[in-house]
Short mmCIF file of C-alpha atoms in Angstrom, two decimals:
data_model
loop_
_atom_site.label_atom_id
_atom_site.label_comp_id
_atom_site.label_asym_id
_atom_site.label_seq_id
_atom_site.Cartn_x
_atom_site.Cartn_y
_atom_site.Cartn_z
CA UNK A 1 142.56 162.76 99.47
CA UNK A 2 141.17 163.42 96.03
CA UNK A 3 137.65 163.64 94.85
CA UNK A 4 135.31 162.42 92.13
CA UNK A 5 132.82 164.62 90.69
CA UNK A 6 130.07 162.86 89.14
CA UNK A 7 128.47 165.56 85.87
CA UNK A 8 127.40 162.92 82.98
CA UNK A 9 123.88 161.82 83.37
CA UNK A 10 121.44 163.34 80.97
CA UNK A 11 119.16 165.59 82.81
CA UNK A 12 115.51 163.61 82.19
CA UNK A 13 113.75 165.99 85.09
CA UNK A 14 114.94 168.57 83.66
CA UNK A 15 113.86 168.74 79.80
CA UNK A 16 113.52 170.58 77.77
CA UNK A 17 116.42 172.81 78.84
CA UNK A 18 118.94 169.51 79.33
CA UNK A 19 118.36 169.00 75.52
CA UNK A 20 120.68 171.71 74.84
CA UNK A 21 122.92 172.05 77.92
CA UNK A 22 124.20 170.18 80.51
CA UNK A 23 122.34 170.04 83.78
CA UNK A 24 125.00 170.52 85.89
CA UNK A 25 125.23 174.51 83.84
CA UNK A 26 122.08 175.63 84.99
CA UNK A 27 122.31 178.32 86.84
CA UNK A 28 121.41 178.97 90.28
CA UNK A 29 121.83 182.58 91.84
CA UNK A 30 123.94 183.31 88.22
CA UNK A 31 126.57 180.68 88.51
CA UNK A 32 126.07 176.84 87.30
CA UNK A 33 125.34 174.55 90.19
CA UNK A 34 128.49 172.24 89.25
CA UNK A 35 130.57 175.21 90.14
CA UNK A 36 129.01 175.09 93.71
CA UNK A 37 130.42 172.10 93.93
CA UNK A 38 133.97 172.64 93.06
CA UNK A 39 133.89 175.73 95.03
CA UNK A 40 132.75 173.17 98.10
CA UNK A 41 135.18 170.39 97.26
CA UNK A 42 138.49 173.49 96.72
CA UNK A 43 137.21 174.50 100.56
CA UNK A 44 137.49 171.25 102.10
CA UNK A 45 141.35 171.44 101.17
CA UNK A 46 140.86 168.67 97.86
CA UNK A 47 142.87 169.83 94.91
CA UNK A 48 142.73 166.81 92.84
CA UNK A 49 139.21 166.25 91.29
CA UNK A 50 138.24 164.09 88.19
CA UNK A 51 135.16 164.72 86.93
CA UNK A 52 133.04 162.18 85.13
CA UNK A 53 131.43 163.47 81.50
CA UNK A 54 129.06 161.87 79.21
CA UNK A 55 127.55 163.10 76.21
CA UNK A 56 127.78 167.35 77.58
CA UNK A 57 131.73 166.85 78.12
CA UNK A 58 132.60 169.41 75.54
CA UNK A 59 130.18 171.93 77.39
CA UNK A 60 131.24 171.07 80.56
CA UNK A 61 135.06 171.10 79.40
CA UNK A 62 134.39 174.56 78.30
CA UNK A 63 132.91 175.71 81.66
CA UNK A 64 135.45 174.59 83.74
CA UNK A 65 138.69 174.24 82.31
CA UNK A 66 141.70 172.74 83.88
CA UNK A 67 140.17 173.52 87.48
CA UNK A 68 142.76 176.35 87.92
CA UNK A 69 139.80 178.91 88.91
CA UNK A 70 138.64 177.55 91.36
CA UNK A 71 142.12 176.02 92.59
CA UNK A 72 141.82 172.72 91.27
CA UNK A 73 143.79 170.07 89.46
CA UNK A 74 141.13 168.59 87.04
CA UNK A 75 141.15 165.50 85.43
CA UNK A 76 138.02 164.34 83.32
CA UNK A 77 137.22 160.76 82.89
CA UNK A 78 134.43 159.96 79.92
CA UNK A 79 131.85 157.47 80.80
CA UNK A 80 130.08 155.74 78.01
CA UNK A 81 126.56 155.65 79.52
CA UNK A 82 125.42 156.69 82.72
CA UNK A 83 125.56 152.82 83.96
CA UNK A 84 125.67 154.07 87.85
CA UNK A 85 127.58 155.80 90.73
CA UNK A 86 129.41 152.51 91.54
CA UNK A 87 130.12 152.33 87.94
CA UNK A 88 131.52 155.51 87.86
CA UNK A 89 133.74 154.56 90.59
CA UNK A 90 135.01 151.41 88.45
CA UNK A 91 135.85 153.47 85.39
CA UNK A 92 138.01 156.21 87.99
CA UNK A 93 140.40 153.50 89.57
CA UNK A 94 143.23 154.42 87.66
CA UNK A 95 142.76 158.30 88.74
CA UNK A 96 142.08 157.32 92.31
CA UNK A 97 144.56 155.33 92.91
CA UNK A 98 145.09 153.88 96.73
CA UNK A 99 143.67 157.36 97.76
CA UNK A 100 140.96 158.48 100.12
CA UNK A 101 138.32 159.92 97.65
CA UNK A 102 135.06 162.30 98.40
CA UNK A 103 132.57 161.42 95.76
CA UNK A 104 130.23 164.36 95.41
CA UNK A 105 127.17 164.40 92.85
CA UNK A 106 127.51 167.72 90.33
CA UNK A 107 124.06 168.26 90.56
CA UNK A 108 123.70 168.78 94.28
CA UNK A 109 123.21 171.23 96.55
CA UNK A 110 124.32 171.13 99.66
CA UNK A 111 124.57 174.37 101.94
CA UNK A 112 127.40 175.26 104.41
CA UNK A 113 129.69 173.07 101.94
CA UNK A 114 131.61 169.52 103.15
CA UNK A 115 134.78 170.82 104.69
CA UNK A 116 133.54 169.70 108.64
CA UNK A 117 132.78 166.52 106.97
CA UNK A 118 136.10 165.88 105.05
CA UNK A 119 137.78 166.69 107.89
CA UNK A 120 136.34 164.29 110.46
CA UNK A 121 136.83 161.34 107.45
CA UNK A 122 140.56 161.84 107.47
CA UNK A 123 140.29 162.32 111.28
CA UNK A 124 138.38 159.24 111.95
CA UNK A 125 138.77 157.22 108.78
CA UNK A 126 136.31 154.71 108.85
CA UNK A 127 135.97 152.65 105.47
CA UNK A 128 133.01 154.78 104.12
CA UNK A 129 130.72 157.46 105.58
CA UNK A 130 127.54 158.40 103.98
CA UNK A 131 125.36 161.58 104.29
CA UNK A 132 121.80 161.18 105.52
CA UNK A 133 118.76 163.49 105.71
CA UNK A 134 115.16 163.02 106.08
CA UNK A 135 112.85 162.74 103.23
CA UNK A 136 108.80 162.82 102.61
CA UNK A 137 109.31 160.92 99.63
CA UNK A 138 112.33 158.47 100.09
CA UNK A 139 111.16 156.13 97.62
CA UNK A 140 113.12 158.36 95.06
CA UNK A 141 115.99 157.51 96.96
CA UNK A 142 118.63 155.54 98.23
CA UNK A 143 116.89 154.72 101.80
CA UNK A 144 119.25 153.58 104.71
CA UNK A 145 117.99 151.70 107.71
CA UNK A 146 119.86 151.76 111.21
CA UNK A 147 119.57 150.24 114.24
CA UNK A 148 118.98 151.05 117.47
CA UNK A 149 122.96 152.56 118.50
CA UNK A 150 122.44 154.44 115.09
CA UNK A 151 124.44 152.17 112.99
CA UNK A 152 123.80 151.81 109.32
CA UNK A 153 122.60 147.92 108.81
CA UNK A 154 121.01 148.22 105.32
CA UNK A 155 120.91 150.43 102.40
CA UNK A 156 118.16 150.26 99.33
CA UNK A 157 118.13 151.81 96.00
CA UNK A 158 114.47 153.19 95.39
CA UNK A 159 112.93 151.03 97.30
CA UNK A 160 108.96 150.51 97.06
CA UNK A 161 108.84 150.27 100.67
CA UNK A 162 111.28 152.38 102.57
CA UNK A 163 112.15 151.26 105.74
CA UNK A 164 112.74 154.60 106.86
CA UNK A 165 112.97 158.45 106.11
CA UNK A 166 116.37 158.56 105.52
CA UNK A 167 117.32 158.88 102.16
CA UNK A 168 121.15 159.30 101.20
CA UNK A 169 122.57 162.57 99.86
CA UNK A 170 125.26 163.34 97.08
CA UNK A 171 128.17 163.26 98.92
CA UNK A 172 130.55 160.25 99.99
CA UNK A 173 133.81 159.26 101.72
CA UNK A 174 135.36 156.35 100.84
CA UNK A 175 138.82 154.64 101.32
CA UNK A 176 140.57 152.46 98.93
CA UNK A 177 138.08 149.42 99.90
CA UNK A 178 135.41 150.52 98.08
CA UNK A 179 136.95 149.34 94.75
CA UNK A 180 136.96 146.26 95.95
CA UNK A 181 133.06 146.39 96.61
CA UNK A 182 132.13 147.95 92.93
CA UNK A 183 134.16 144.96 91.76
CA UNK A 184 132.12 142.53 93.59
CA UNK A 185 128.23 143.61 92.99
CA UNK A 186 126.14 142.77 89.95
CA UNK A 187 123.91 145.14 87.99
CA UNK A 188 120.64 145.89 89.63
CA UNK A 189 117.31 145.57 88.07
CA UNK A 190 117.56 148.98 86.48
CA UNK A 191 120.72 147.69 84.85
CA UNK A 192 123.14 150.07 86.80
CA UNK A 193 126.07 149.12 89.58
CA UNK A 194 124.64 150.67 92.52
CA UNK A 195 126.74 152.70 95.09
CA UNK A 196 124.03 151.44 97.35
CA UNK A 197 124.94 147.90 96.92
CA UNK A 198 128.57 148.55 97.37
CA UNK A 199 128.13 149.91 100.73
CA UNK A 200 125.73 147.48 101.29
CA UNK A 201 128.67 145.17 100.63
CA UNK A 202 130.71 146.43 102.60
CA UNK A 203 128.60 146.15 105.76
CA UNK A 204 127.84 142.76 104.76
CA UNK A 205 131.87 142.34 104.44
CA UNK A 206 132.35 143.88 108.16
CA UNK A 207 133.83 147.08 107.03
CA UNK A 208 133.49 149.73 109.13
CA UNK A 209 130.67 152.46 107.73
CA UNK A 210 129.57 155.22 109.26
CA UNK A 211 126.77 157.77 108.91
CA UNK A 212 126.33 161.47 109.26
CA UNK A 213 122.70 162.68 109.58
CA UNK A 214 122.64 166.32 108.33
CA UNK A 215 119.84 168.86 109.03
CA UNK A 216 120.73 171.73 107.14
CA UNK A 217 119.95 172.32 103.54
CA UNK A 218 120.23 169.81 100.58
CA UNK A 219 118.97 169.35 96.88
CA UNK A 220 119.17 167.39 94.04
CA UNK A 221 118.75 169.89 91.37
CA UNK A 222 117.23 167.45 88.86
CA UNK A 223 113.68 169.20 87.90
CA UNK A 224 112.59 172.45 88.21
CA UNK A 225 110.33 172.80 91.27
CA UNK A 226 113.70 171.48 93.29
CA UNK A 227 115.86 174.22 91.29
CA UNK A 228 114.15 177.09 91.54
CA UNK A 229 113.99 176.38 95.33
CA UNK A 230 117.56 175.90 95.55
CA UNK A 231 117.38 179.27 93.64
CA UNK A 232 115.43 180.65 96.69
CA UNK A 233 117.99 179.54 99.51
CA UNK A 234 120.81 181.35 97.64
CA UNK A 235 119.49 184.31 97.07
CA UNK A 236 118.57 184.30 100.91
CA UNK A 237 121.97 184.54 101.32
CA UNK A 238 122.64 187.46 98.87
CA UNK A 239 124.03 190.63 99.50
CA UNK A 240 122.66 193.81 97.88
CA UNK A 241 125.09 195.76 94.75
CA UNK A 242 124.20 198.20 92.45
CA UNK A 243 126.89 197.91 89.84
CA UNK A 244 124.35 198.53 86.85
CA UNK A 245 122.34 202.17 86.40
CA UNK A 246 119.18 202.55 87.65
CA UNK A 247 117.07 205.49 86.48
CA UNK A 248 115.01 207.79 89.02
CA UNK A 249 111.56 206.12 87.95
CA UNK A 250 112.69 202.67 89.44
CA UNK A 251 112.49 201.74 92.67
CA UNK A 252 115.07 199.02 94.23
CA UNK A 253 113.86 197.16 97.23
CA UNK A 254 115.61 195.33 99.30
CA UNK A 255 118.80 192.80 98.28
CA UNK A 256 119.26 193.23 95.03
CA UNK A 257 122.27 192.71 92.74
CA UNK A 258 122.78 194.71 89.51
CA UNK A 259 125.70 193.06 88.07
CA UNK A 260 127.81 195.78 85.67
CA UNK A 261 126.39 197.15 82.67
CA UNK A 262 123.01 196.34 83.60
CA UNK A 263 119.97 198.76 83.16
CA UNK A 264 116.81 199.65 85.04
CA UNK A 265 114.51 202.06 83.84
CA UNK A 266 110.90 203.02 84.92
CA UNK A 267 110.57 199.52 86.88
CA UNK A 268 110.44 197.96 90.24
CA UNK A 269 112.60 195.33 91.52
CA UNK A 270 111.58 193.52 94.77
CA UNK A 271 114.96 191.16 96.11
CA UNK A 272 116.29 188.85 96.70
CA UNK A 273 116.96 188.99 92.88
CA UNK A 274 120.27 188.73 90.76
CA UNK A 275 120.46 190.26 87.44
CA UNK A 276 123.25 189.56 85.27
CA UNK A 277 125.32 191.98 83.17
CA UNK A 278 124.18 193.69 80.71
CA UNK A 279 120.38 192.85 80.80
CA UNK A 280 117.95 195.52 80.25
CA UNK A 281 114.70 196.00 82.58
CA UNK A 282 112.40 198.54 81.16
CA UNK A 283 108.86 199.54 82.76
CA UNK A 284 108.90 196.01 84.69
CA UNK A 285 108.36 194.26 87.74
CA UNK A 286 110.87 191.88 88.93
CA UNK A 287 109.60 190.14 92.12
CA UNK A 288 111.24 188.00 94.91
CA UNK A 289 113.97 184.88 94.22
CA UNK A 290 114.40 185.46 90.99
CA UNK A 291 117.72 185.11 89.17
CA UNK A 292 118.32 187.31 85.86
CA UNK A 293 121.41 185.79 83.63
CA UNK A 294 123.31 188.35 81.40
CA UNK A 295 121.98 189.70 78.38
CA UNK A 296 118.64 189.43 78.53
CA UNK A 297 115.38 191.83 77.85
CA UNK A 298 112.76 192.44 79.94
CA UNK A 299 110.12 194.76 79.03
CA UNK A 300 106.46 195.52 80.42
CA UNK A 301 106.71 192.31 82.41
CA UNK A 302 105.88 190.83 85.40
CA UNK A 303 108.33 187.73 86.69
CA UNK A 304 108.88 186.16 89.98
CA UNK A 305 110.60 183.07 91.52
CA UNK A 306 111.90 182.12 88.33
CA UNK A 307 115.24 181.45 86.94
CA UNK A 308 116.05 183.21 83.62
CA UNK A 309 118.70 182.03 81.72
CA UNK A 310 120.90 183.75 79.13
CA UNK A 311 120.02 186.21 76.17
CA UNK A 312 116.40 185.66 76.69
CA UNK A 313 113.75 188.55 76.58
CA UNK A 314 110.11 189.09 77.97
CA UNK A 315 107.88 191.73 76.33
CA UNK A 316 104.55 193.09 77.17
CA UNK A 317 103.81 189.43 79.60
CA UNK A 318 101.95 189.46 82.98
CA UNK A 319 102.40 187.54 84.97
CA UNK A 320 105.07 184.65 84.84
CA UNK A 321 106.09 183.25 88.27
CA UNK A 322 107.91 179.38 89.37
CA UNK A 323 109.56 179.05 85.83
CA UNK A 324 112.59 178.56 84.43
CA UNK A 325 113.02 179.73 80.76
CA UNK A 326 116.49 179.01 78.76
CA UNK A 327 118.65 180.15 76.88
CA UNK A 328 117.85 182.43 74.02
CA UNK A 329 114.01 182.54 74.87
CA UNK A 330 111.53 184.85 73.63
CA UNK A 331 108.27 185.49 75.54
CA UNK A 332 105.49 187.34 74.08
CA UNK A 333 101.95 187.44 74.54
CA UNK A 334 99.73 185.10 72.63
CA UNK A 335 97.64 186.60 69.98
CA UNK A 336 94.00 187.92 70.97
CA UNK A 337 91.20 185.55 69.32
CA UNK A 338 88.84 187.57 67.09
CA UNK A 339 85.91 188.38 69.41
CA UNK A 340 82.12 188.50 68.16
CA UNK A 341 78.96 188.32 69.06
CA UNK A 342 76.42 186.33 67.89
CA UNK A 343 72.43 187.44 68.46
CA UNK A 344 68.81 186.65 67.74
CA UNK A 345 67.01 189.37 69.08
CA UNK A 346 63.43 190.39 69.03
CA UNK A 347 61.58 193.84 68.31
CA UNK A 348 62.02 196.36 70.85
CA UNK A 349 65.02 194.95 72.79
CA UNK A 350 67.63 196.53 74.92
CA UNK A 351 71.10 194.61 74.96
CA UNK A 352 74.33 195.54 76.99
CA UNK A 353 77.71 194.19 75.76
CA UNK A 354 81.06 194.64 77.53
CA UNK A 355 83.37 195.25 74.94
#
């Protein structure tokens, strides 16, 4: 079995910070959420991944490498425009070969990893098997509709009606079939080959697909309220290290994780909260689910739930909370307006001003 890992698209949700890196690279819990992935696909026992790039392949090149730390053989496979997942299947038939492929989205999240799932595909082996999980708002998704046994009898790509609450997550399990369904299907009205309308043809073909309704925890990363929760289920999971130096004015509460040459002095630090190497906190507050990168400043601040990304510094702010702020940031407190008074008052009058 091999898988494709899908990291072009350009990160729309996500602006400004997908202007200048890849959206796949931002960082949840300190480590890029495309790496969560890998890790996920290297656990399942898949060694062989190719991993579709658009316009951020360079920075995702860089990032990852030949696969080798996390296990993997990697091949990447450019794609021109982000024309859709069933596209991106097209453009990977040479890599894929006659193989049993996982197709796994880089910017999702899902928790526990895929390894029970992988291993009832190659158990089972139906001709596809697709990941479900309720929704409020399926009409952002790709909706599928079963009947009464449970079987999948339609799927729908953003649909303006959803027939149900089931909206399809990142992850699939195909056999070689499928790239005889991408071949088939025609653009859809947003101009992209839908991996919705290949499955779709394949149920319409009599092809055997199967569905796997999950209840634990899944995201698309793509814009920052989504993130920054994903942010908040890791560090749930986070266990507490003090590798940095933390002076006898700060207090550490809870899980927290210093990572090496990082410095707290005369400030409070609630957890769950990362912070990266060598990033100084001075006279601070660092509240609840927030993740620190390396390099950074903070200094008489206040910041919770938030994401903080490399070599960026806060001085003399109160209170940021539910942000993320990129790379090479500077936050500072906006300039005071010039404050005056203006009066007209008579003979004999008594005025208080706060001042």
């Amino acid at each position: 079995m091999k898988a494709l890992l899908l990291s072009g698209g350009s990160g729309t949700r996500l602006r400004p910070i997908t202007h200048t890196s890849a959206k796949q690279l931002v960082p949840v819990a300190n480590k890029p959420v495309l790496f969560y992935g890998l890790e996920a696909i290297a656990e399942a026992g898949v060694t062989e991944v190719g991993i579709i790039v658009g316009d951020t392949a360079e920075e995702i090149r860089a990032a990852v490498g030949d696969g080798s730390a996390f296990g993997l053989d990697v091949t990447y496979i450019p794609q021109a425009a982000p024309l859709g997942l069933a596209h991106a299947v097209l453009i990977a038939r040479d890599f894929l070969g006659d193989d049993d492929f996982v197709m796994y989205l880089g910017d999702n999240f899902i928790v526990g990893g895929i390894t029970a799932l992988v291993d009832a595909f190659r158990a089972e082996r139906p001709d596809a098997r697709i990941l479900l999980t309720k929704v409020p708002n399926p009409a952002a998704f790709g909706v599928a509709e079963l009947d009464a046994a449970g079987q999948v009898i339609g799927l729908e790509e953003k649909p303006g009606r959803p027939k149900s609450e089931l909206a399809l997550v990142g992850v699939y399990l195909f056999t070689p079939v499928i790239h005889e369904a991408v071949r088939a299907i025609e653009p859809s009205g947003r101009g992209e080959l839908e991996i919705t309308d290949a499955v779709q043809w394949l149920i319409d073909a009599g092809h055997e697909v199967r569905s796997t309704t999950i209840s634990g925890y899944w995201k698309d990363t793509g814009n920052v309220t989504d993130m920054l929760e994903v942010n908040r289920s890791v560090l749930e999971t986070l266990e507490r290290r003090i590798d940095g130096t933390v002076d006898d004015d700060s207090e550490i509460i809870g899980r927290v994780r210093l990572e090496p040459g990082a410095k707290v002095t005369g400030s409070r630090i609630v957890g769950p909260v990362v912070v990266g190497a060598n990033t100084v906190i001075t006279d601070s507050y660092v509240g609840p689910f927030t993740s620190i990168a390396g390099d950074c400043r903070i200094e008489d601040s206040e910041i919770e739930y938030s994401i903080m990304l490399r070599d960026s510094s806060m001085s003399g702010v109160r209170r940021v909370e539910a942000s993320l702020i990129g790379r090479n940031v500077e936050v500072t407190p906006a300039p005071r307006k010039p404050a005056a008074h203006r009066l007209v008052l008579g003979d004999h009058s008594k005025v208080q001003i706060s001042s």
